[in-house]
mmCIF file of C-alpha atoms in Angstrom:
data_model
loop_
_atom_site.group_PDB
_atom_site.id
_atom_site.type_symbol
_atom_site.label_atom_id
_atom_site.label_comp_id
_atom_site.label_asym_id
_atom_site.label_seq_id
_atom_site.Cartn_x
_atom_site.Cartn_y
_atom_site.Cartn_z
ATOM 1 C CA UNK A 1410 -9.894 -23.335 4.013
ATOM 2 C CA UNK A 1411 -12.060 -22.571 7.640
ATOM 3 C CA UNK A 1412 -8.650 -24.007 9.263
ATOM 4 C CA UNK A 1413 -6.314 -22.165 7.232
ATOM 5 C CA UNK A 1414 -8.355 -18.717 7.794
ATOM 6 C CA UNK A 1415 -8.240 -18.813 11.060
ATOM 7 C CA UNK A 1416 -4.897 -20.174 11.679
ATOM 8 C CA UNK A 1417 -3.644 -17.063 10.062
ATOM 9 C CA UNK A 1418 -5.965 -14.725 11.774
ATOM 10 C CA UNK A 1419 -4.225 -16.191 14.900
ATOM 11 C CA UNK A 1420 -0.796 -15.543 13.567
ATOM 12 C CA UNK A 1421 -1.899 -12.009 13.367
ATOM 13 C CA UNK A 1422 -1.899 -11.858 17.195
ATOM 14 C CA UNK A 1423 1.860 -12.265 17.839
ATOM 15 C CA UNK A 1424 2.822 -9.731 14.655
ATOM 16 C CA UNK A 1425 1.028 -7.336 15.995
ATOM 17 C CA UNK A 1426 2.678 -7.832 19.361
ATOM 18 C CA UNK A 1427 6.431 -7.495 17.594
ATOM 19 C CA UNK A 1428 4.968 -4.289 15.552
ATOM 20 C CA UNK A 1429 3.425 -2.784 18.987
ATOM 21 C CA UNK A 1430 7.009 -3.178 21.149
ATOM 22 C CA UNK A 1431 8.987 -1.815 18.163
ATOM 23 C CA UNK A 1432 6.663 0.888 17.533
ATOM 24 C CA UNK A 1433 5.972 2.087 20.988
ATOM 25 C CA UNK A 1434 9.953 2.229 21.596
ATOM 26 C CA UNK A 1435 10.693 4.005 18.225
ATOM 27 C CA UNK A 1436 8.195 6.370 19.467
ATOM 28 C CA UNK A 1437 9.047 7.087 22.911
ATOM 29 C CA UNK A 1438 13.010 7.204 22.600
ATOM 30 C CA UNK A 1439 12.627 10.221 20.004
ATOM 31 C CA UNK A 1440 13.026 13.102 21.124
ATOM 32 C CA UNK A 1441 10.329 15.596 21.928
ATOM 33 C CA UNK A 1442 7.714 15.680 24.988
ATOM 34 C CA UNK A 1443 3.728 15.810 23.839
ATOM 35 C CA UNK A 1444 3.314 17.972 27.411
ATOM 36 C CA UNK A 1445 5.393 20.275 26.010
ATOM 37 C CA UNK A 1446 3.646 20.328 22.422
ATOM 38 C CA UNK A 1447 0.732 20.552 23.913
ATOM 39 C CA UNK A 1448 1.044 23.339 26.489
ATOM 40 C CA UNK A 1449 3.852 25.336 24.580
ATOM 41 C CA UNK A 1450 7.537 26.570 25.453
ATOM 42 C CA UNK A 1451 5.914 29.171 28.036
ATOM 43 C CA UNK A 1452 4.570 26.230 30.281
ATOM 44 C CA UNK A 1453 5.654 26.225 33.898
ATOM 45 C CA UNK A 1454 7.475 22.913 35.095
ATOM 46 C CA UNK A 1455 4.061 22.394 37.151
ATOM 47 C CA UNK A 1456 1.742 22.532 34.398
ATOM 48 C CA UNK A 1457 4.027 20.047 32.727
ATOM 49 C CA UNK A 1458 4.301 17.623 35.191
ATOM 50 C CA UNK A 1459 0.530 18.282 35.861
ATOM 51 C CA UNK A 1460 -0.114 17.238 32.407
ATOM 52 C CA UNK A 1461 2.297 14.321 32.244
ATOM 53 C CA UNK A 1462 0.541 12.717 35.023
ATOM 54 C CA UNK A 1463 -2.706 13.115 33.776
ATOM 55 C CA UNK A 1464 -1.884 11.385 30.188
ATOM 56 C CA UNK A 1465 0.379 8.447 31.763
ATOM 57 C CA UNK A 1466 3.666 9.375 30.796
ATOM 58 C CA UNK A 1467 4.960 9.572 34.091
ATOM 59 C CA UNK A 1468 4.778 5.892 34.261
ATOM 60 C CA UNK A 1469 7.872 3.726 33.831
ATOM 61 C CA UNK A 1470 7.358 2.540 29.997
ATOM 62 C CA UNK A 1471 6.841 -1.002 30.740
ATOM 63 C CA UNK A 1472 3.440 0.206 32.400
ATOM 64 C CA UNK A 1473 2.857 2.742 29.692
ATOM 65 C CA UNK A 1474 2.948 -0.019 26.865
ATOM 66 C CA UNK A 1475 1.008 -2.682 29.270
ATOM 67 C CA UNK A 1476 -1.834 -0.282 29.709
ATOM 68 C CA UNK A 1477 -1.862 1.016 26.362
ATOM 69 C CA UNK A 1478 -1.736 -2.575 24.423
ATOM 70 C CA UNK A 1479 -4.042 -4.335 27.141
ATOM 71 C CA UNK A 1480 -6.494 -1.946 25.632
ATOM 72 C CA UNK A 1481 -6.076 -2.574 21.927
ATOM 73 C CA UNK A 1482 -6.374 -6.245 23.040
ATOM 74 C CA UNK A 1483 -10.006 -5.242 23.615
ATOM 75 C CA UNK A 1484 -10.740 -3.401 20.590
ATOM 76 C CA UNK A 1485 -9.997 0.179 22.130
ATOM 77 C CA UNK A 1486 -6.782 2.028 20.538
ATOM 78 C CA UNK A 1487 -7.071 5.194 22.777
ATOM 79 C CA UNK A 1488 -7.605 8.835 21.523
ATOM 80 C CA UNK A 1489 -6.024 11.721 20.142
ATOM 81 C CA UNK A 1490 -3.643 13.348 23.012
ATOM 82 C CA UNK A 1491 -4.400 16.712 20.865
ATOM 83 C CA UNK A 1492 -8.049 16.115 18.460
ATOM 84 C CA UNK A 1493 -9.653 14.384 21.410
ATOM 85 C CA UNK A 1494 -11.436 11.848 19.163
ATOM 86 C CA UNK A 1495 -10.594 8.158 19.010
ATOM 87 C CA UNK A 1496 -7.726 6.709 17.105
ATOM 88 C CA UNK A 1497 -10.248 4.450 15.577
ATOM 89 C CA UNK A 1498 -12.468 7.192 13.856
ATOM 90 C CA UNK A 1499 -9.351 9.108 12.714
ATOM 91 C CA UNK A 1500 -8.055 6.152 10.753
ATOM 92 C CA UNK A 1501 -11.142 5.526 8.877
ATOM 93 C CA UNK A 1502 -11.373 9.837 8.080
ATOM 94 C CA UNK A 1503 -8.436 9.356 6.438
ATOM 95 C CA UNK A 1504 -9.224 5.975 5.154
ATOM 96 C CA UNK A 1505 -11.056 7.040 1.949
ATOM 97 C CA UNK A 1506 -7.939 8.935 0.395
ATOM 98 C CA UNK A 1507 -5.779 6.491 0.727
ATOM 99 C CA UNK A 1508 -7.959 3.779 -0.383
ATOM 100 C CA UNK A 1509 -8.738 6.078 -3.608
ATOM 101 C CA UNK A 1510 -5.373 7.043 -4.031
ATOM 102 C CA UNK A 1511 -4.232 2.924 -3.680
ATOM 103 C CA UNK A 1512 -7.133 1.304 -6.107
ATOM 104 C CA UNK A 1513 -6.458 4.027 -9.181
ATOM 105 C CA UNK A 1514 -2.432 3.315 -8.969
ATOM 106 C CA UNK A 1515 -3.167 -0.401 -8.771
ATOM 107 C CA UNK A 1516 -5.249 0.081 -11.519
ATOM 108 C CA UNK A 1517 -3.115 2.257 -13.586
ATOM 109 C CA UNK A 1518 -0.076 -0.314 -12.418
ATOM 110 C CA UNK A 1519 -1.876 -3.307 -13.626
ATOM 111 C CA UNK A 1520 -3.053 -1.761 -17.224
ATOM 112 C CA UNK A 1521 0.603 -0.806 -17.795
ATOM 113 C CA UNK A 1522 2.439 -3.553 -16.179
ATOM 114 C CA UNK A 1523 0.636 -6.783 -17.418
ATOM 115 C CA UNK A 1524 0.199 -5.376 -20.878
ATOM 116 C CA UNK A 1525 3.754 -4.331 -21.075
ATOM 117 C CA UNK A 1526 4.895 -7.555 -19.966
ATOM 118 C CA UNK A 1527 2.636 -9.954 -21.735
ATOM 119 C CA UNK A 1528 3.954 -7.801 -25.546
ATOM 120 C CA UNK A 1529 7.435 -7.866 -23.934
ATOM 121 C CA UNK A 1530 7.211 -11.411 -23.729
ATOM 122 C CA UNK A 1531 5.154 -11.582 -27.393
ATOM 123 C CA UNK A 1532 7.897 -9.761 -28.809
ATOM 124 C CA UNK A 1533 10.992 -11.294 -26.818
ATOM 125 C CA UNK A 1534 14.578 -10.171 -28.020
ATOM 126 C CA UNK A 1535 13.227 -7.557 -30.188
ATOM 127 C CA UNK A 1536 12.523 -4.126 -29.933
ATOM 128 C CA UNK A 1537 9.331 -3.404 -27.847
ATOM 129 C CA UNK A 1538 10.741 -6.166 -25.324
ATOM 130 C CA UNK A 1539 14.241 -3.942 -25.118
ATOM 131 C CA UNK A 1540 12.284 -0.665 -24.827
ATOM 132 C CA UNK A 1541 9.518 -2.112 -22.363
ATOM 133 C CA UNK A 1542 12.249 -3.887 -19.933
ATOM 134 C CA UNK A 1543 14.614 -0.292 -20.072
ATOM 135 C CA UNK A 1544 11.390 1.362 -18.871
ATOM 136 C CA UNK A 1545 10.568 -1.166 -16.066
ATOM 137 C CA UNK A 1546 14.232 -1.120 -15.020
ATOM 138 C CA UNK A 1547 13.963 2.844 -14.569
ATOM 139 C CA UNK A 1548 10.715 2.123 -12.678
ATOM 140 C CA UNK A 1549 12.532 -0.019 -10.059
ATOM 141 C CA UNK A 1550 15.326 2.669 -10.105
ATOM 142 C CA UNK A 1551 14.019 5.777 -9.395
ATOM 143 C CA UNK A 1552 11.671 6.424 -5.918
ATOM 144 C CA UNK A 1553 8.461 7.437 -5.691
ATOM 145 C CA UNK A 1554 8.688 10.696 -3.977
ATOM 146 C CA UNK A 1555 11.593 11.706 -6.991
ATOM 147 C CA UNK A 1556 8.685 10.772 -9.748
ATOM 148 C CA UNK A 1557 6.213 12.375 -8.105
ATOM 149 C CA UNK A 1558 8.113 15.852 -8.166
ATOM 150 C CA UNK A 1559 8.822 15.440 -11.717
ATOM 151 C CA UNK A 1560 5.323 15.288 -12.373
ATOM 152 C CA UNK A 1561 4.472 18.040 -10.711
ATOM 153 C CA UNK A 1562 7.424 19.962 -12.354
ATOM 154 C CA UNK A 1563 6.814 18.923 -15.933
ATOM 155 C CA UNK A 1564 2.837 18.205 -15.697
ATOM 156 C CA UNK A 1565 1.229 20.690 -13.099
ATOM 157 C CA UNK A 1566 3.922 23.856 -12.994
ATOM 158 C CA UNK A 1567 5.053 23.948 -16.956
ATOM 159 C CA UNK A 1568 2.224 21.962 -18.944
ATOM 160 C CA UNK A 1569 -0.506 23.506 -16.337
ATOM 161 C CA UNK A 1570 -2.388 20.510 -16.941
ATOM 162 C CA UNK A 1571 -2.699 19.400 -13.591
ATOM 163 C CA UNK A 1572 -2.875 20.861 -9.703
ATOM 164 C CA UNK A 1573 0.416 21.122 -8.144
ATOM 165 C CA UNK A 1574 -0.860 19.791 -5.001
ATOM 166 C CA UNK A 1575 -4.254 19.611 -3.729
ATOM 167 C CA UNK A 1576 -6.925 16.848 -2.788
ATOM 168 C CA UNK A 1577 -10.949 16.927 -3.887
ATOM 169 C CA UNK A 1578 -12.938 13.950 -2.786
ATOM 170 C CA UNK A 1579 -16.219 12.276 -4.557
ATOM 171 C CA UNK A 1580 -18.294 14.648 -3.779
ATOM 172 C CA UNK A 1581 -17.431 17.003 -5.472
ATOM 173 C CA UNK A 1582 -17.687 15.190 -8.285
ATOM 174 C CA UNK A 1583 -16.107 11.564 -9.587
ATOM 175 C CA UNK A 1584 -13.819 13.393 -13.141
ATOM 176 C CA UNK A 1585 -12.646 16.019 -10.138
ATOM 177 C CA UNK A 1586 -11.312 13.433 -8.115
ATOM 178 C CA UNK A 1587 -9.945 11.419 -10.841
ATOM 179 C CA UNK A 1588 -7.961 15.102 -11.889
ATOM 180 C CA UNK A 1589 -6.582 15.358 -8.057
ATOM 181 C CA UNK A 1590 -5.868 11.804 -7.744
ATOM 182 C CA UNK A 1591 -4.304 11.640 -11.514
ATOM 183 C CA UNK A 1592 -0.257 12.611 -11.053
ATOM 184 C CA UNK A 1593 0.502 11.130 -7.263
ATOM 185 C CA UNK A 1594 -1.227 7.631 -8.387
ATOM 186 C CA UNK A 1595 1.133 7.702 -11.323
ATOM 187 C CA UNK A 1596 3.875 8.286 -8.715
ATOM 188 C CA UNK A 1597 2.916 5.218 -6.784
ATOM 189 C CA UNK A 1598 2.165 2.850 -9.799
ATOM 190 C CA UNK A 1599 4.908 3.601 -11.939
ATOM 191 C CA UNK A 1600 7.186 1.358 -9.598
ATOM 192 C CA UNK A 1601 4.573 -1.634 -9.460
ATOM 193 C CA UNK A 1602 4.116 -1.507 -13.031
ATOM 194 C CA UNK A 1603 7.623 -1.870 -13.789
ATOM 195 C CA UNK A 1604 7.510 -5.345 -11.305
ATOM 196 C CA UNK A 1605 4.440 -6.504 -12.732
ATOM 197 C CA UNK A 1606 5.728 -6.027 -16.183
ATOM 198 C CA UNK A 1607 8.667 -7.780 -15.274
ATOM 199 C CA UNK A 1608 6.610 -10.699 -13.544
ATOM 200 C CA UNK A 1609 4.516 -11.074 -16.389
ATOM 201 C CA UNK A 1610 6.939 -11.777 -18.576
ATOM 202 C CA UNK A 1611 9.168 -14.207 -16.912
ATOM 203 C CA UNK A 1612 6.237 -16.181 -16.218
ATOM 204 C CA UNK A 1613 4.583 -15.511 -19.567
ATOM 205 C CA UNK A 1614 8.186 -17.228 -21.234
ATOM 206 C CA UNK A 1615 7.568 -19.882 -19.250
ATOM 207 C CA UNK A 1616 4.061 -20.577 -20.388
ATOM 208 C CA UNK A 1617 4.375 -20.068 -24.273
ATOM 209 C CA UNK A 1618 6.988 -22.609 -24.428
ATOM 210 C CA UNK A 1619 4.544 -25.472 -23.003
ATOM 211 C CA UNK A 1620 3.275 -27.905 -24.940
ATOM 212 C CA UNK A 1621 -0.702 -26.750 -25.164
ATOM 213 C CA UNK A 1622 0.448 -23.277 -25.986
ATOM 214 C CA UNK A 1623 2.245 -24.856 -29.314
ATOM 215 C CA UNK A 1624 -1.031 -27.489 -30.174
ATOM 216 C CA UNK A 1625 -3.176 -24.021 -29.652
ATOM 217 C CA UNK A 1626 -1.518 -22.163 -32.576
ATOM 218 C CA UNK A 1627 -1.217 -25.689 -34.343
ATOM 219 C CA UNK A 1628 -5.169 -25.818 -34.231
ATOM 220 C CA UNK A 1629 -5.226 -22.667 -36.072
ATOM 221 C CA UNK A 1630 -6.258 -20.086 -33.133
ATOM 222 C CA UNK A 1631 -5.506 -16.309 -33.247
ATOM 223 C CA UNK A 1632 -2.706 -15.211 -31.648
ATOM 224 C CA UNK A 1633 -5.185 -13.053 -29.442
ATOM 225 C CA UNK A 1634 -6.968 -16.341 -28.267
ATOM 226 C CA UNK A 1635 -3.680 -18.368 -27.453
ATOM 227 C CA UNK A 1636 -2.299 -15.456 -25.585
ATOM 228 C CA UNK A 1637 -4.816 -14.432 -23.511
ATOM 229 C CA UNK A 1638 -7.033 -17.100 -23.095
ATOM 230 C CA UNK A 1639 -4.449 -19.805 -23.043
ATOM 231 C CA UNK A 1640 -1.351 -17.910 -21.572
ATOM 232 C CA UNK A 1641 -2.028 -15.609 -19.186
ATOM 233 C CA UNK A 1642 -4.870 -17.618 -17.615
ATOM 234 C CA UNK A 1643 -2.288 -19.903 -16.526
ATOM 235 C CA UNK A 1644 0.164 -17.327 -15.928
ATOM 236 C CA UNK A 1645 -2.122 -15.501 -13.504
ATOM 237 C CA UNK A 1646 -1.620 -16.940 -10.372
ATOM 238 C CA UNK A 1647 2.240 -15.521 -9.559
ATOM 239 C CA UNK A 1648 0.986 -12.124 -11.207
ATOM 240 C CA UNK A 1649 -1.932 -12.150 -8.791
ATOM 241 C CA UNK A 1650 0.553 -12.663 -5.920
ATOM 242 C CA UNK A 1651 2.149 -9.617 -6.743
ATOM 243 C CA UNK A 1652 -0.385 -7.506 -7.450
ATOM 244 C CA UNK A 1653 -2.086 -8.373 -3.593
ATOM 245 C CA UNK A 1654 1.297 -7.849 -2.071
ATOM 246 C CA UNK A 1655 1.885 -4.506 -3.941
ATOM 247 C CA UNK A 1656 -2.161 -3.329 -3.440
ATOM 248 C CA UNK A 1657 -0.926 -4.086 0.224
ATOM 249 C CA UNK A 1658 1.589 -1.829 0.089
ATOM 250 C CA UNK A 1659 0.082 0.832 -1.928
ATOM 251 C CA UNK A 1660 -2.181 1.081 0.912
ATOM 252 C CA UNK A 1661 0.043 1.354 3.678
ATOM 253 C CA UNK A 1662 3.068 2.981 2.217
ATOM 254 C CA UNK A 1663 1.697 5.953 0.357
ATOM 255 C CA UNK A 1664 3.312 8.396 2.950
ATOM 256 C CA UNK A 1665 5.443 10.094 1.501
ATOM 257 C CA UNK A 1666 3.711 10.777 -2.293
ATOM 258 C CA UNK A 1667 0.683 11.903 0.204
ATOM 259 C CA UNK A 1668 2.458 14.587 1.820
ATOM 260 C CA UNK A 1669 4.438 15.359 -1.672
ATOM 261 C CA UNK A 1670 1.002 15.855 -3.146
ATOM 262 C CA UNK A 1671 -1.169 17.103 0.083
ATOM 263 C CA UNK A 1672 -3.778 14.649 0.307
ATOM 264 C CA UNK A 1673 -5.286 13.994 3.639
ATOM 265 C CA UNK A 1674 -4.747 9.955 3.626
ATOM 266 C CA UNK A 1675 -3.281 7.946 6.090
ATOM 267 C CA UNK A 1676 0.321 9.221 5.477
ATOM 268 C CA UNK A 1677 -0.655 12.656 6.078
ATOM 269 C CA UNK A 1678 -2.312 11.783 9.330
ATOM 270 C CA UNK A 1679 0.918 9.427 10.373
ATOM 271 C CA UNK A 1680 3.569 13.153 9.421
ATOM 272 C CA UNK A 1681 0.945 15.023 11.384
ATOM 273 C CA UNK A 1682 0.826 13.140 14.679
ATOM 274 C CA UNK A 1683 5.028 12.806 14.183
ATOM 275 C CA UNK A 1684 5.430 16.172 14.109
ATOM 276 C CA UNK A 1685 2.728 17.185 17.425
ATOM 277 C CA UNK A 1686 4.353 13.631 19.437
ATOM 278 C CA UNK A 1687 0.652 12.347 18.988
ATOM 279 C CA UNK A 1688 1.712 9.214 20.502
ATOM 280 C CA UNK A 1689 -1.766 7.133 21.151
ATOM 281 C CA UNK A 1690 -2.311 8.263 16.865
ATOM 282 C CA UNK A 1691 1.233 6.714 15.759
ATOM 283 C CA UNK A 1692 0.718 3.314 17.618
ATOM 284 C CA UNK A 1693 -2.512 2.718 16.441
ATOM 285 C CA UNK A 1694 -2.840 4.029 12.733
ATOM 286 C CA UNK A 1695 0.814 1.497 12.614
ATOM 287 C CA UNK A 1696 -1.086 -1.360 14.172
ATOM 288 C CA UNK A 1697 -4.189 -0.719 11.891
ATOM 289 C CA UNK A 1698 -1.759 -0.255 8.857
ATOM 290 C CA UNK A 1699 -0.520 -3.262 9.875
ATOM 291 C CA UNK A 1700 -4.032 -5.625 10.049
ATOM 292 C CA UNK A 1701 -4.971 -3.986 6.900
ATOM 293 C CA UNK A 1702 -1.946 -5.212 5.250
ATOM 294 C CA UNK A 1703 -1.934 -9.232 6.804
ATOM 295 C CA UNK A 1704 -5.897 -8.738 5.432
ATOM 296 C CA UNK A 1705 -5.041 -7.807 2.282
ATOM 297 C CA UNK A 1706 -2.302 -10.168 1.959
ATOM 298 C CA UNK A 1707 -4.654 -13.618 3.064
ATOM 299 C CA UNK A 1708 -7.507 -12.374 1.101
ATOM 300 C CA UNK A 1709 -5.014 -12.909 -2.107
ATOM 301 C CA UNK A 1710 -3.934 -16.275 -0.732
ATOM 302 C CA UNK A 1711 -7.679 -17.792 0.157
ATOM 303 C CA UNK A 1712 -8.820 -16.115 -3.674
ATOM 304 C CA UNK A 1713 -6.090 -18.561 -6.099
ATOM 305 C CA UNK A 1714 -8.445 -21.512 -4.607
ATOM 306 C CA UNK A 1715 -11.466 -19.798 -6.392
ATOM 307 C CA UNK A 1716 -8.992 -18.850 -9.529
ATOM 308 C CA UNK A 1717 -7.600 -22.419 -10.037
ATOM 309 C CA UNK A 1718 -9.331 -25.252 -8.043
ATOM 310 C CA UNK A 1719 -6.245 -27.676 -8.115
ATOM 311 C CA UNK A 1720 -4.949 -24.873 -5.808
ATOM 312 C CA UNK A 1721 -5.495 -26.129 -2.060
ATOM 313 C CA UNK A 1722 -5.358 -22.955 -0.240
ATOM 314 C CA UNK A 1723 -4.859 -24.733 3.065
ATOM 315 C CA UNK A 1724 -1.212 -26.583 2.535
ATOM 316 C CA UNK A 1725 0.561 -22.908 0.811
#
């Protein structure tokens, strides 16, 4: 498992090499000049090229990206052409959002998804598995940032039951946050719920058709038991999958329901530094985004050997 760790902690190195070349072109073939942002339309051409100068981007762009990458190489990502502070420390500001925002719609997904799927599989062909498969094909259908204004529309403006937009963090309380973080986590989990359910009860099928499933209920055990204890233990290994991919990208794809909703997560800081040509803020918080999500990803993987020991990690 040592081997296997670090082999993929290696094969980190050239994704984040791909990721950095793609990123730094996307960033500097767009339009706009952060000179100009930063100095404002009334500059004078002198200022400009004063200013250019001073931040690099006078360089030819192979030079730009070999200086700039050379130093996340050594653990520095730069700083903030406009805040001044470190790429690093802005990330993990707007860390704690996003990581709130990502572990109550993973949680929400999870409670609605596997149950849903385990009674759609229960009750296969009849009604509750109809009604529960409709639902999780609307989930899959519709996008997040649609859902999320419809329940802002139906629960925050009409109902009033909610805030319309709005962010408090755990200070202020832990039911406050919860009430903030309520609607756009419903936005993000309604989508992995509907894959979960639908994961759960493909493999679920599977399960209650095997042969210790059948001597369970001939021993006389409670539905309850042979479900739970003997079916979805054994079904949890594909459903774990999913739910470390999708915590992955909960965490790093929860752009756009965080600028739909105004919380100040990662998204919100990514729109931000778009909109103000933040360049140095882009590259990094993608590169970051982009270790959290490998992380994420091989902590699932390394965790079925501690689920099921006849699992060997190290030949997946």
């Amino acid at each position: 498992m040592a081997w296997y760790t670090l082999h993929r902690l290696l094969a980190l190195i050239p994704v984040l090499l791909v990721v950095a070349v793609v990123v730094f072109c996307l960033v500097h073939l767009t339009p706009g000049d952060p000179a100009l942002v930063i100095l404002g339309d009334n500059a004078s051409p002198a200022d400009l090229l004063a200013l250019r100068q001073q931040l690099g981007l006078n360089q030819p762009l192979p030079e730009q990206f070999w200086h700039w990458f050379s130093q996340v190489l050594r653990g520095n990502l730069g700083h903030s052409l406009f805040l001044g502070d470190s790429v690093f420390s802005l990330f993990t500001q707007h860390l704690k959002p996003t990581l709130a925002l990502a572990v109550l719609a993973q949680s929400i997904a999870m409670a609605l998804g596997i149950s849903g799927g385990i009674l759609a599989a229960y009750r296969r062909g009849r009604w509750a598995d109809r009604i529960i498969m409709a639902l999780a094909t609307f989930g899959l259908s519709i996008p997040g940032f649609l859902l999320g204004l419809f329940l802002i529309f139906f629960f925050a403006v009409h109902l009033r039951w909610f805030p319309v937009i709005g962010y408090k963090s755990d200070s202020a309380g832990l039911w406050q946050n919860l009430y903030y973080l309520l609607l756009p986590a419903l936005a993000l989990a309604i989508r992995i719920a509907a894959l979960l359910a639908r994961m759960t009860r493909t493999v679920m099928l599977e399960v209650l058709n095997e042969h210790y499933i059948k001597t369970a209920r001939a021993k006389g055990l409670s539905e309850w038991t042979v479900l739970w204890r003997h079916g979805f233990k054994n079904a949890l290994i594909p459903v774990l999958n999913i739910c470390g991919e999708s915590f992955g990208s909960l965490v790093t794809g929860a752009i756009v329901i965080e600028s739909v909703f105004g919380i100040p997560g990662i998204g919100l800081l990514i729109v931000d530094s778009i909109e103000r040509r933040d360049l140095t803020v882009i590259q990094g918080s993608v590169l970051l985004i982009t270790v959290s999500y490998v992380l994420i990803n091989l902590i699932v993987d390394l965790s079925f050997g501690f689920i099921d020991p006849r699992i060997n990690v190290g030949r997946r």
